[in-house]
PDB file of C-alpha atoms in Angstrom:
ATOM      1  CA  MET A 185      31.205 -16.877  23.629  1.00 44.00           C
ATOM      2  CA  PRO A 186      32.620 -15.528  20.319  1.00 48.00           C
ATOM      3  CA  ALA A 187      30.059 -14.660  17.877  1.00 44.00           C
ATOM      4  CA  THR A 188      29.969 -17.181  14.567  1.00 51.00           C
ATOM      5  CA  HIS A 189      28.501 -16.901  11.352  1.00 58.00           C
ATOM      6  CA  ARG A 190      25.823 -19.487  10.586  1.00 65.00           C
ATOM      7  CA  LEU A 191      25.832 -21.617   7.203  1.00 67.00           C
ATOM      8  CA  SER A 192      22.639 -22.405   5.365  1.00 68.00           C
ATOM      9  CA  ALA A 193      21.809 -25.537   4.137  1.00 67.00           C
ATOM     10  CA  ALA A 194      23.069 -24.585   0.209  1.00 71.00           C
ATOM     11  CA  ALA A 195      26.363 -24.201   1.808  1.00 74.00           C
ATOM     12  CA  GLY A 196      26.454 -26.605   4.668  1.00 80.00           C
ATOM     13  CA  LEU A 197      25.397 -29.863   2.420  1.00 82.00           C
ATOM     14  CA  PRO A 198      28.192 -29.578   0.196  1.00 86.00           C
ATOM     15  CA  LEU A 199      30.833 -29.194   2.798  1.00 88.00           C
ATOM     16  CA  SER A 200      29.309 -32.149   4.437  1.00 88.00           C
ATOM     17  CA  VAL A 201      29.421 -34.278   1.454  1.00 88.00           C
ATOM     18  CA  LEU A 202      33.017 -33.200   1.275  1.00 88.00           C
ATOM     19  CA  ALA A 203      33.822 -34.511   4.555  1.00 87.00           C
ATOM     20  CA  GLY A 204      32.621 -37.724   3.807  1.00 84.00           C
ATOM     21  CA  LEU A 205      34.632 -38.265   0.692  1.00 85.00           C
ATOM     22  CA  ALA A 206      37.223 -38.259   3.513  1.00 83.00           C
ATOM     23  CA  ILE A 207      36.186 -41.389   4.890  1.00 79.00           C
ATOM     24  CA  PRO A 208      36.682 -44.024   2.231  1.00 78.00           C
ATOM     25  CA  VAL A 209      39.853 -42.404   1.223  1.00 82.00           C
ATOM     26  CA  GLN A 210      40.933 -43.002   4.624  1.00 79.00           C
ATOM     27  CA  GLY A 211      39.421 -46.411   4.825  1.00 75.00           C
ATOM     28  CA  ARG A 212      41.484 -47.361   1.626  1.00 79.00           C
ATOM     29  CA  ILE A 213      44.789 -46.032   2.950  1.00 83.00           C
ATOM     30  CA  ASN A 214      44.348 -47.591   6.492  1.00 80.00           C
ATOM     31  CA  GLY A 215      43.522 -50.732   5.061  1.00 78.00           C
ATOM     32  CA  ALA A 216      46.595 -50.842   2.776  1.00 81.00           C
ATOM     33  CA  LEU A 217      48.756 -49.967   5.748  1.00 85.00           C
ATOM     34  CA  GLY A 218      47.014 -52.718   7.821  1.00 82.00           C
ATOM     35  CA  THR A 219      47.694 -55.267   4.977  1.00 81.00           C
ATOM     36  CA  VAL A 220      51.520 -54.043   4.995  1.00 87.00           C
ATOM     37  CA  LEU A 221      51.846 -54.067   8.539  1.00 88.00           C
ATOM     38  CA  GLN A 222      49.861 -57.400   8.773  1.00 85.00           C
ATOM     39  CA  ASP A 223      47.684 -55.444  11.911  1.00 84.00           C
ATOM     40  CA  GLY A 224      44.792 -53.384  11.433  1.00 80.00           C
ATOM     41  CA  LEU A 225      44.629 -52.370  14.982  1.00 87.00           C
ATOM     42  CA  ALA A 226      48.424 -50.937  14.167  1.00 89.00           C
ATOM     43  CA  ALA A 227      47.332 -49.130  11.610  1.00 87.00           C
ATOM     44  CA  ALA A 228      44.567 -47.539  12.964  1.00 87.00           C
ATOM     45  CA  LEU A 229      46.804 -46.500  15.789  1.00 92.00           C
ATOM     46  CA  VAL A 230      49.439 -45.267  13.482  1.00 92.00           C
ATOM     47  CA  SER A 231      46.657 -43.174  11.785  1.00 89.00           C
ATOM     48  CA  PHE A 232      45.222 -41.786  14.904  1.00 91.00           C
ATOM     49  CA  SER A 233      48.767 -40.874  16.334  1.00 93.00           C
ATOM     50  CA  LEU A 234      49.403 -39.067  13.318  1.00 93.00           C
ATOM     51  CA  GLY A 235      46.094 -36.862  13.340  1.00 92.00           C
ATOM     52  CA  LEU A 236      46.848 -36.056  16.817  1.00 94.00           C
ATOM     53  CA  VAL A 237      50.355 -34.606  15.866  1.00 95.00           C
ATOM     54  CA  LEU A 238      48.409 -32.748  13.120  1.00 94.00           C
ATOM     55  CA  MET A 239      45.921 -31.278  15.481  1.00 93.00           C
ATOM     56  CA  VAL A 240      48.286 -30.423  17.969  1.00 95.00           C
ATOM     57  CA  ALA A 241      50.712 -28.652  15.497  1.00 94.00           C
ATOM     58  CA  LEU A 242      47.121 -26.856  14.117  1.00 92.00           C
ATOM     59  CA  SER A 243      45.832 -26.122  17.547  1.00 93.00           C
ATOM     60  CA  LEU A 244      49.312 -24.064  18.643  1.00 93.00           C
ATOM     61  CA  MET A 245      50.014 -22.772  15.179  1.00 93.00           C
ATOM     62  CA  LEU A 246      46.590 -21.037  14.492  1.00 92.00           C
ATOM     63  CA  ARG A 247      45.272 -18.137  17.039  1.00 92.00           C
ATOM     64  CA  ALA A 248      41.468 -19.611  16.744  1.00 89.00           C
ATOM     65  CA  GLY A 249      43.231 -23.140  18.140  1.00 90.00           C
ATOM     66  CA  ARG A 250      45.212 -20.946  20.665  1.00 93.00           C
ATOM     67  CA  ASP A 251      42.145 -19.170  22.252  1.00 93.00           C
ATOM     68  CA  GLY A 252      40.055 -22.270  22.088  1.00 92.00           C
ATOM     69  CA  LEU A 253      42.505 -24.330  24.105  1.00 94.00           C
ATOM     70  CA  ARG A 254      42.146 -21.423  26.812  1.00 94.00           C
ATOM     71  CA  ARG A 255      38.601 -21.642  27.050  1.00 94.00           C
ATOM     72  CA  VAL A 256      38.499 -25.760  27.422  1.00 94.00           C
ATOM     73  CA  LEU A 257      39.166 -25.897  31.286  1.00 94.00           C
ATOM     74  CA  PRO A 258      37.038 -22.798  32.322  1.00 94.00           C
ATOM     75  CA  ALA A 259      34.223 -24.555  30.156  1.00 93.00           C
ATOM     76  CA  VAL A 260      34.959 -27.881  31.621  1.00 92.00           C
ATOM     77  CA  ARG A 261      35.001 -26.426  35.433  1.00 93.00           C
ATOM     78  CA  GLN A 262      31.693 -24.337  34.758  1.00 93.00           C
ATOM     79  CA  HIS A 263      29.856 -27.840  33.453  1.00 90.00           C
ATOM     80  CA  ARG A 264      28.634 -25.998  30.284  1.00 91.00           C
ATOM     81  CA  PHE A 265      28.660 -29.267  29.016  1.00 90.00           C
ATOM     82  CA  PRO A 266      28.496 -32.556  30.841  1.00 90.00           C
ATOM     83  CA  ARG A 267      32.065 -33.763  31.051  1.00 91.00           C
ATOM     84  CA  TRP A 268      31.528 -37.100  29.194  1.00 92.00           C
ATOM     85  CA  TYR A 269      31.200 -35.141  26.104  1.00 92.00           C
ATOM     86  CA  LEU A 270      35.284 -35.188  26.187  1.00 93.00           C
ATOM     87  CA  LEU A 271      35.015 -39.008  25.231  1.00 94.00           C
ATOM     88  CA  ALA A 272      33.510 -38.373  22.264  1.00 92.00           C
ATOM     89  CA  GLY A 273      36.821 -39.573  20.575  1.00 90.00           C
ATOM     90  CA  CYS A 274      35.705 -43.163  21.656  1.00 92.00           C
ATOM     91  CA  SER A 275      33.388 -43.357  19.201  1.00 90.00           C
ATOM     92  CA  GLY A 276      35.821 -42.806  16.046  1.00 85.00           C
ATOM     93  CA  ALA A 277      38.370 -45.372  18.102  1.00 87.00           C
ATOM     94  CA  PHE A 278      35.324 -47.901  18.113  1.00 87.00           C
ATOM     95  CA  LEU A 279      34.711 -47.313  14.549  1.00 82.00           C
ATOM     96  CA  VAL A 280      38.137 -47.976  13.435  1.00 77.00           C
ATOM     97  CA  MET A 281      38.196 -51.367  15.510  1.00 76.00           C
ATOM     98  CA  SER A 282      34.967 -52.612  14.178  1.00 77.00           C
ATOM     99  CA  GLN A 283      36.912 -52.314  10.853  1.00 69.00           C
ATOM    100  CA  GLY A 284      39.493 -54.488  11.427  1.00 63.00           C
ATOM    101  CA  VAL A 285      37.351 -56.897  13.440  1.00 68.00           C
ATOM    102  CA  ALA A 286      34.078 -56.894  11.377  1.00 71.00           C
ATOM    103  CA  VAL A 287      34.998 -56.138   7.603  1.00 65.00           C
ATOM    104  CA  SER A 288      37.071 -59.452   7.366  1.00 61.00           C
ATOM    105  CA  LEU A 289      34.123 -61.445   8.562  1.00 67.00           C
ATOM    106  CA  ILE A 290      30.960 -59.737   6.642  1.00 65.00           C
ATOM    107  CA  GLY A 291      32.655 -57.894   3.756  1.00 60.00           C
ATOM    108  CA  ILE A 292      32.806 -54.106   3.078  1.00 61.00           C
ATOM    109  CA  ALA A 293      29.242 -54.216   1.571  1.00 61.00           C
ATOM    110  CA  LEU A 294      27.498 -55.234   4.629  1.00 65.00           C
ATOM    111  CA  PHE A 295      30.022 -53.333   6.989  1.00 69.00           C
ATOM    112  CA  THR A 296      29.046 -50.268   4.715  1.00 71.00           C
ATOM    113  CA  VAL A 297      25.018 -50.552   5.170  1.00 72.00           C
ATOM    114  CA  ALA A 298      25.170 -51.475   8.990  1.00 76.00           C
ATOM    115  CA  VAL A 299      27.058 -48.251   9.508  1.00 78.00           C
ATOM    116  CA  VAL A 300      24.975 -46.173   7.526  1.00 77.00           C
ATOM    117  CA  THR A 301      21.568 -47.595   9.002  1.00 79.00           C
ATOM    118  CA  GLY A 302      23.232 -47.025  12.483  1.00 81.00           C
ATOM    119  CA  GLN A 303      24.066 -43.282  11.453  1.00 81.00           C
ATOM    120  CA  SER A 304      20.901 -42.427  10.214  1.00 77.00           C
ATOM    121  CA  LEU A 305      18.583 -43.832  12.981  1.00 78.00           C
ATOM    122  CA  SER A 306      20.761 -42.057  15.466  1.00 85.00           C
ATOM    123  CA  GLY A 307      20.891 -38.680  13.762  1.00 81.00           C
ATOM    124  CA  ILE A 308      17.062 -38.664  14.031  1.00 79.00           C
ATOM    125  CA  LEU A 309      17.578 -39.457  17.704  1.00 83.00           C
ATOM    126  CA  VAL A 310      20.088 -36.764  18.470  1.00 84.00           C
ATOM    127  CA  ASP A 311      18.569 -33.966  16.929  1.00 78.00           C
ATOM    128  CA  ARG A 312      15.043 -35.067  18.796  1.00 78.00           C
ATOM    129  CA  LEU A 313      16.978 -34.923  21.851  1.00 81.00           C
ATOM    130  CA  GLY A 314      18.961 -31.601  21.176  1.00 76.00           C
ATOM    131  CA  LEU A 315      22.143 -33.153  22.020  1.00 78.00           C
ATOM    132  CA  GLY A 316      24.099 -31.097  19.255  1.00 74.00           C
ATOM    133  CA  PRO A 317      24.715 -27.366  19.451  1.00 71.00           C
ATOM    134  CA  ALA A 318      21.532 -26.466  17.379  1.00 64.00           C
ATOM    135  CA  GLY A 319      19.234 -27.593  20.128  1.00 66.00           C
ATOM    136  CA  ARG A 320      16.349 -30.047  19.505  1.00 72.00           C
ATOM    137  CA  GLN A 321      15.536 -29.978  15.692  1.00 68.00           C
ATOM    138  CA  THR A 322      12.013 -30.499  14.260  1.00 69.00           C
ATOM    139  CA  VAL A 323      12.031 -33.864  12.935  1.00 68.00           C
ATOM    140  CA  THR A 324       9.585 -34.152   9.780  1.00 72.00           C
ATOM    141  CA  LEU A 325       8.347 -37.068   7.494  1.00 77.00           C
ATOM    142  CA  MET A 326      10.615 -35.771   4.943  1.00 74.00           C
ATOM    143  CA  ARG A 327      13.464 -36.169   6.976  1.00 72.00           C
ATOM    144  CA  VAL A 328      12.578 -39.596   8.151  1.00 79.00           C
ATOM    145  CA  PHE A 329      11.599 -40.525   4.859  1.00 81.00           C
ATOM    146  CA  GLY A 330      15.216 -39.073   3.580  1.00 77.00           C
ATOM    147  CA  ALA A 331      16.890 -41.063   6.385  1.00 77.00           C
ATOM    148  CA  VAL A 332      15.187 -44.469   5.251  1.00 82.00           C
ATOM    149  CA  LEU A 333      15.717 -43.756   1.790  1.00 83.00           C
ATOM    150  CA  THR A 334      19.169 -43.261   2.254  1.00 77.00           C
ATOM    151  CA  VAL A 335      19.871 -46.676   3.836  1.00 78.00           C
ATOM    152  CA  ALA A 336      17.880 -48.286   0.985  1.00 82.00           C
ATOM    153  CA  ALA A 337      20.158 -46.189  -1.400  1.00 79.00           C
ATOM    154  CA  VAL A 338      23.103 -47.396   0.481  1.00 75.00           C
ATOM    155  CA  ALA A 339      22.304 -51.350   0.224  1.00 76.00           C
ATOM    156  CA  TRP A 340      21.298 -50.663  -3.415  1.00 80.00           C
ATOM    157  CA  ALA A 341      24.538 -49.267  -4.134  1.00 73.00           C
ATOM    158  CA  VAL A 342      26.705 -52.192  -2.650  1.00 69.00           C
ATOM    159  CA  SER A 343      24.127 -54.886  -3.272  1.00 72.00           C
ATOM    160  CA  PRO A 344      26.661 -56.385  -6.326  1.00 71.00           C
ATOM    161  CA  LYS A 345      28.981 -57.329  -3.345  1.00 63.00           C
ATOM    162  CA  PHE A 346      26.816 -58.694  -1.093  1.00 60.00           C
ATOM    163  CA  SER A 347      27.520 -62.373  -2.526  1.00 59.00           C
ATOM    164  CA  ALA A 348      31.286 -61.819  -0.534  1.00 54.00           C
ATOM    165  CA  ALA A 349      29.490 -61.418   2.930  1.00 52.00           C
ATOM    166  CA  GLY A 350      28.267 -65.432   2.667  1.00 55.00           C
ATOM    167  CA  THR A 351      24.938 -66.974   4.686  1.00 57.00           C
ATOM    168  CA  ALA A 352      23.222 -64.959   7.095  1.00 54.00           C
ATOM    169  CA  GLY A 353      24.241 -66.824   9.656  1.00 55.00           C
ATOM    170  CA  THR A 354      27.848 -66.076   9.543  1.00 60.00           C
ATOM    171  CA  TRP A 355      26.952 -62.183   9.490  1.00 57.00           C
ATOM    172  CA  LEU A 356      24.112 -61.671  11.707  1.00 64.00           C
ATOM    173  CA  LEU A 357      26.139 -61.349  14.791  1.00 68.00           C
ATOM    174  CA  PRO A 358      29.155 -59.316  13.432  1.00 73.00           C
ATOM    175  CA  VAL A 359      27.107 -56.905  11.769  1.00 76.00           C
ATOM    176  CA  LEU A 360      25.927 -55.617  15.474  1.00 82.00           C
ATOM    177  CA  LEU A 361      29.415 -54.452  15.497  1.00 83.00           C
ATOM    178  CA  PRO A 362      29.358 -51.956  13.118  1.00 81.00           C
ATOM    179  CA  LEU A 363      25.894 -51.309  13.496  1.00 83.00           C
ATOM    180  CA  ALA A 364      26.448 -49.652  17.167  1.00 88.00           C
ATOM    181  CA  ALA A 365      29.791 -47.564  15.586  1.00 86.00           C
ATOM    182  CA  GLY A 366      27.437 -46.184  13.161  1.00 84.00           C
ATOM    183  CA  PHE A 367      25.125 -45.219  15.814  1.00 89.00           C
ATOM    184  CA  LEU A 368      27.415 -43.684  17.708  1.00 91.00           C
ATOM    185  CA  GLN A 369      28.906 -41.430  15.060  1.00 87.00           C
ATOM    186  CA  SER A 370      26.131 -39.012  15.495  1.00 86.00           C
ATOM    187  CA  PHE A 371      26.611 -38.969  18.845  1.00 90.00           C
ATOM    188  CA  GLN A 372      30.098 -38.554  18.370  1.00 89.00           C
ATOM    189  CA  GLN A 373      29.247 -35.092  16.067  1.00 85.00           C
ATOM    190  CA  ALA A 374      26.565 -33.762  18.511  1.00 88.00           C
ATOM    191  CA  LEU A 375      28.995 -33.790  21.475  1.00 90.00           C
ATOM    192  CA  ASN A 376      32.137 -32.160  19.299  1.00 89.00           C
ATOM    193  CA  GLY A 377      29.800 -29.486  18.008  1.00 87.00           C
ATOM    194  CA  SER A 378      28.412 -28.646  21.224  1.00 88.00           C
ATOM    195  CA  GLN A 379      31.899 -28.423  22.454  1.00 90.00           C
ATOM    196  CA  SER A 380      33.052 -26.368  19.813  1.00 89.00           C
ATOM    197  CA  ALA A 381      30.383 -23.759  20.415  1.00 87.00           C
ATOM    198  CA  HIS A 382      31.747 -23.239  23.754  1.00 90.00           C
ATOM    199  CA  TYR A 383      35.446 -23.226  22.772  1.00 92.00           C
ATOM    200  CA  GLY A 384      34.529 -20.672  20.089  1.00 89.00           C
ATOM    201  CA  SER A 385      36.381 -23.080  17.709  1.00 88.00           C
ATOM    202  CA  PRO A 386      36.298 -26.557  16.558  1.00 89.00           C
ATOM    203  CA  LEU A 387      40.234 -26.955  16.461  1.00 91.00           C
ATOM    204  CA  PRO A 388      40.088 -27.834  20.426  1.00 93.00           C
ATOM    205  CA  ALA A 389      37.242 -30.354  20.001  1.00 92.00           C
ATOM    206  CA  THR A 390      39.101 -32.263  17.302  1.00 91.00           C
ATOM    207  CA  LEU A 391      42.398 -32.007  19.259  1.00 94.00           C
ATOM    208  CA  ILE A 392      40.564 -33.917  22.310  1.00 95.00           C
ATOM    209  CA  ASN A 393      38.882 -36.535  20.244  1.00 93.00           C
ATOM    210  CA  PHE A 394      42.112 -37.518  18.948  1.00 93.00           C
ATOM    211  CA  ILE A 395      43.575 -37.831  22.441  1.00 96.00           C
ATOM    212  CA  VAL A 396      41.090 -39.935  23.666  1.00 95.00           C
ATOM    213  CA  GLY A 397      41.230 -41.970  20.502  1.00 93.00           C
ATOM    214  CA  THR A 398      44.774 -42.420  20.276  1.00 94.00           C
ATOM    215  CA  VAL A 399      44.787 -43.373  24.102  1.00 95.00           C
ATOM    216  CA  VAL A 400      42.119 -46.155  23.463  1.00 93.00           C
ATOM    217  CA  LEU A 401      43.396 -47.698  20.383  1.00 93.00           C
ATOM    218  CA  ALA A 402      47.234 -47.690  22.102  1.00 95.00           C
ATOM    219  CA  ALA A 403      45.800 -49.586  25.137  1.00 94.00           C
ATOM    220  CA  ALA A 404      43.725 -52.082  22.793  1.00 90.00           C
ATOM    221  CA  TRP A 405      47.473 -52.642  20.724  1.00 92.00           C
ATOM    222  CA  LEU A 406      49.466 -52.677  23.677  1.00 94.00           C
ATOM    223  CA  VAL A 407      47.042 -55.978  24.785  1.00 92.00           C
ATOM    224  CA  LYS A 408      47.201 -57.102  21.335  1.00 89.00           C
ATOM    225  CA  ALA A 409      51.006 -56.901  20.838  1.00 90.00           C
ATOM    226  CA  ALA A 410      51.321 -58.735  24.360  1.00 90.00           C
ATOM    227  CA  VAL A 411      49.432 -61.728  23.570  1.00 89.00           C
ATOM    228  CA  ALA A 412      50.000 -61.940  19.637  1.00 85.00           C
ATOM    229  CA  GLY A 413      53.455 -59.907  19.059  1.00 84.00           C
ATOM    230  CA  PRO A 414      54.006 -56.532  17.470  1.00 84.00           C
ATOM    231  CA  ALA A 415      53.197 -55.490  13.823  1.00 81.00           C
ATOM    232  CA  GLY A 416      55.706 -55.325  10.977  1.00 85.00           C
ATOM    233  CA  PRO A 417      57.954 -52.411  10.210  1.00 90.00           C
ATOM    234  CA  LEU A 418      56.536 -49.184   8.940  1.00 91.00           C
ATOM    235  CA  PRO A 419      56.821 -49.120   5.083  1.00 92.00           C
ATOM    236  CA  ASP A 420      58.311 -45.847   3.478  1.00 91.00           C
ATOM    237  CA  GLN A 421      55.929 -44.749   0.702  1.00 93.00           C
ATOM    238  CA  TRP A 422      54.423 -41.405   2.374  1.00 92.00           C
ATOM    239  CA  TRP A 423      51.004 -41.916   1.002  1.00 92.00           C
ATOM    240  CA  TYR A 424      50.272 -44.695   4.113  1.00 91.00           C
ATOM    241  CA  TYR A 425      50.418 -41.813   6.283  1.00 93.00           C
ATOM    242  CA  LEU A 426      47.471 -39.687   5.072  1.00 91.00           C
ATOM    243  CA  GLY A 427      44.729 -41.699   7.051  1.00 86.00           C
ATOM    244  CA  GLY A 428      45.197 -39.129  10.076  1.00 88.00           C
ATOM    245  CA  PRO A 429      44.965 -36.065   8.133  1.00 90.00           C
ATOM    246  CA  MET A 430      41.785 -37.443   6.226  1.00 88.00           C
ATOM    247  CA  GLY A 431      40.440 -38.180  10.136  1.00 86.00           C
ATOM    248  CA  CYS A 432      40.949 -34.908  10.911  1.00 89.00           C
ATOM    249  CA  VAL A 433      38.981 -33.189   7.937  1.00 87.00           C
ATOM    250  CA  PHE A 434      36.140 -35.320   8.729  1.00 83.00           C
ATOM    251  CA  ILE A 435      35.902 -34.578  12.436  1.00 85.00           C
ATOM    252  CA  PHE A 436      36.768 -31.085  11.780  1.00 87.00           C
ATOM    253  CA  LEU A 437      33.775 -30.243   9.719  1.00 86.00           C
ATOM    254  CA  GLY A 438      31.537 -32.475  11.483  1.00 83.00           C
ATOM    255  CA  ALA A 439      32.099 -30.241  14.481  1.00 81.00           C
ATOM    256  CA  VAL A 440      31.252 -27.243  12.411  1.00 81.00           C
ATOM    257  CA  LEU A 441      28.362 -28.249  10.317  1.00 85.00           C
ATOM    258  CA  VAL A 442      26.507 -29.964  13.278  1.00 82.00           C
ATOM    259  CA  ARG A 443      25.832 -26.313  14.790  1.00 76.00           C
ATOM    260  CA  ASP A 444      23.920 -25.211  11.506  1.00 77.00           C
ATOM    261  CA  LEU A 445      22.379 -27.969  10.082  1.00 79.00           C
ATOM    262  CA  GLY A 446      21.683 -30.610  12.823  1.00 78.00           C
ATOM    263  CA  VAL A 447      22.980 -33.983  13.184  1.00 77.00           C
ATOM    264  CA  LEU A 448      20.854 -35.658  10.913  1.00 73.00           C
ATOM    265  CA  LEU A 449      21.332 -33.751   7.641  1.00 79.00           C
ATOM    266  CA  THR A 450      25.046 -33.372   8.469  1.00 84.00           C
ATOM    267  CA  GLY A 451      25.266 -37.331   8.858  1.00 80.00           C
ATOM    268  CA  LEU A 452      23.085 -37.558   5.534  1.00 79.00           C
ATOM    269  CA  GLY A 453      25.300 -35.350   3.657  1.00 84.00           C
ATOM    270  CA  MET A 454      28.356 -37.198   4.970  1.00 85.00           C
ATOM    271  CA  ILE A 455      26.821 -40.311   4.143  1.00 80.00           C
ATOM    272  CA  ALA A 456      26.364 -39.240   0.403  1.00 81.00           C
ATOM    273  CA  GLY A 457      29.994 -38.399   0.413  1.00 83.00           C
ATOM    274  CA  GLN A 458      31.116 -41.510   1.716  1.00 78.00           C
ATOM    275  CA  VAL A 459      29.232 -43.347  -1.077  1.00 77.00           C
ATOM    276  CA  LEU A 460      30.207 -41.058  -3.671  1.00 82.00           C
ATOM    277  CA  GLY A 461      33.791 -41.325  -2.823  1.00 80.00           C
ATOM    278  CA  SER A 462      33.474 -44.998  -2.999  1.00 76.00           C
ATOM    279  CA  LEU A 463      32.484 -45.072  -6.400  1.00 79.00           C
ATOM    280  CA  LEU A 464      34.952 -42.553  -7.372  1.00 82.00           C
ATOM    281  CA  LEU A 465      37.575 -44.624  -6.149  1.00 80.00           C
ATOM    282  CA  ASP A 466      36.475 -47.672  -7.513  1.00 76.00           C
ATOM    283  CA  VAL A 467      36.580 -45.897 -10.852  1.00 79.00           C
ATOM    284  CA  PHE A 468      39.597 -44.234 -10.887  1.00 83.00           C
ATOM    285  CA  PHE A 469      41.417 -46.142  -8.522  1.00 79.00           C
ATOM    286  CA  PRO A 470      40.136 -49.551  -8.409  1.00 76.00           C
ATOM    287  CA  ALA A 471      40.938 -52.223  -6.004  1.00 67.00           C
ATOM    288  CA  PRO A 472      41.785 -55.918  -6.990  1.00 66.00           C
ATOM    289  CA  GLY A 473      38.848 -57.606  -8.190  1.00 60.00           C
ATOM    290  CA  THR A 474      36.309 -54.534  -8.474  1.00 63.00           C
ATOM    291  CA  VAL A 475      33.448 -54.214 -10.935  1.00 66.00           C
ATOM    292  CA  VAL A 476      31.678 -51.101 -11.097  1.00 72.00           C
ATOM    293  CA  ALA A 477      27.668 -52.060 -11.619  1.00 76.00           C
ATOM    294  CA  ALA A 478      25.001 -50.392 -12.750  1.00 81.00           C
ATOM    295  CA  ALA A 479      23.406 -50.525  -9.393  1.00 78.00           C
ATOM    296  CA  THR A 480      26.423 -49.086  -7.633  1.00 74.00           C
ATOM    297  CA  VAL A 481      25.858 -45.931  -9.846  1.00 80.00           C
ATOM    298  CA  LEU A 482      22.303 -45.799  -9.465  1.00 82.00           C
ATOM    299  CA  GLY A 483      22.146 -46.234  -5.443  1.00 78.00           C
ATOM    300  CA  THR A 484      24.830 -43.457  -5.529  1.00 74.00           C
ATOM    301  CA  LEU A 485      22.573 -41.246  -7.184  1.00 81.00           C
ATOM    302  CA  LEU A 486      19.742 -42.082  -5.235  1.00 82.00           C
ATOM    303  CA  THR A 487      21.797 -41.408  -1.973  1.00 75.00           C
ATOM    304  CA  LEU A 488      22.374 -37.751  -3.202  1.00 76.00           C
ATOM    305  CA  VAL A 489      18.322 -37.417  -4.228  1.00 80.00           C
ATOM    306  CA  ALA A 490      17.859 -38.830  -0.614  1.00 77.00           C
ATOM    307  CA  MET A 491      20.008 -35.799   0.925  1.00 70.00           C
ATOM    308  CA  VAL A 492      18.148 -33.416  -0.968  1.00 72.00           C
ATOM    309  CA  LEU A 493      14.817 -34.583  -0.026  1.00 74.00           C
ATOM    310  CA  ALA A 494      15.704 -34.492   3.963  1.00 68.00           C
ATOM    311  CA  THR A 495      15.830 -30.653   3.280  1.00 65.00           C
ATOM    312  CA  LEU A 496      12.639 -29.948   1.978  1.00 65.00           C
ATOM    313  CA  PRO A 497      10.680 -27.933   4.924  1.00 60.00           C
ATOM    314  CA  TRP A 498       7.452 -29.881   4.731  1.00 53.00           C
ATOM    315  CA  ARG A 499       6.501 -28.113   7.536  1.00 52.00           C
ATOM    316  CA  ARG A 500       3.002 -29.394   8.046  1.00 46.00           C
ATOM    317  CA  ALA A 501       4.327 -33.005   8.240  1.00 45.00           C
ATOM    318  CA  ALA A 502       6.415 -32.262  11.583  1.00 46.00           C
ATOM    319  CA  ILE A 503       6.658 -35.589  13.708  1.00 46.00           C
ATOM    320  CA  PRO A 504       7.068 -33.556  16.885  1.00 49.00           C
ATOM    321  CA  ALA A 505       3.813 -31.940  17.094  1.00 48.00           C
ATOM    322  CA  ARG A 506       1.848 -34.325  19.068  1.00 49.00           C
ATOM    323  CA  LEU A 507       4.960 -34.654  21.638  1.00 44.00           C
ATOM    324  CA  ARG A 508       5.384 -31.234  22.131  1.00 46.00           C
ATOM    325  CA  ARG A 509       1.402 -31.255  23.054  1.00 49.00           C
ATOM    326  CA  ARG A 510       1.966 -33.975  25.806  1.00 49.00           C
ATOM    327  CA  ARG A 511       4.811 -31.892  27.614  1.00 46.00           C
TER     328      ARG A 511
END
């Protein structure tokens, strides 16, 4: 396995925030494309397909990509990781599909809280199970507190928009879909990171993600098109097609960072970037009817504080100490 340089938390966390910034940008672009096409699933398929084309080109053009692709089959045949790890791209496809189904029912505010809650909880679990390339990570009280504080901060940041979600009876069942999608995100990052460690590059794992996700979305869209008819014509404006590259940034950096930061810290950094990016979009490129309230700004800042707190090395507060004595 090729030698790799490891990133410190000081260098890796800003990169995880940068990766998180791509998520709201992608969501805004894909949402606009879905409106033009009058088909959210078709917009997701276009986004994934363009991401796939870009990853094929990068993997073939770059030496690291070509070398990594040559290591895929030997790694699979030698069972260096379970073969079902190759299906990590289903998580991304599921998240995109859940956006098309749930956002219109519960609103973007509750959707964001549900995804963040699921991702924060699964980040702790995945680190504890050791599914990522960094192996088992110590789950300290400070990391748990950071995850809980992150959920609370995001809820505070989007609280001005809660009124759009309606009564609890109307959103309680639909909210389970983004909750499950967020829960699967940490597993996707861990599985991609584990594959990348054996390929010597995150490019093959990212490419495989887009292959799997595109196949899943294409199958779903064909069923929908057979029932409800095809989508509208594709728009001419170039910026409608940037959603795929944004997804490449998110998946690629996630596969790199989980090796050094662990799944929980990578996820918290991406959540901070997601909330910060949403705030910047609302300030500089507001959607119709957008109002930036004090709670939005303060909740965003608290999310960044929670990310920093989760990195503090409170070793004496480590939770797994009792668990280690039981083994």
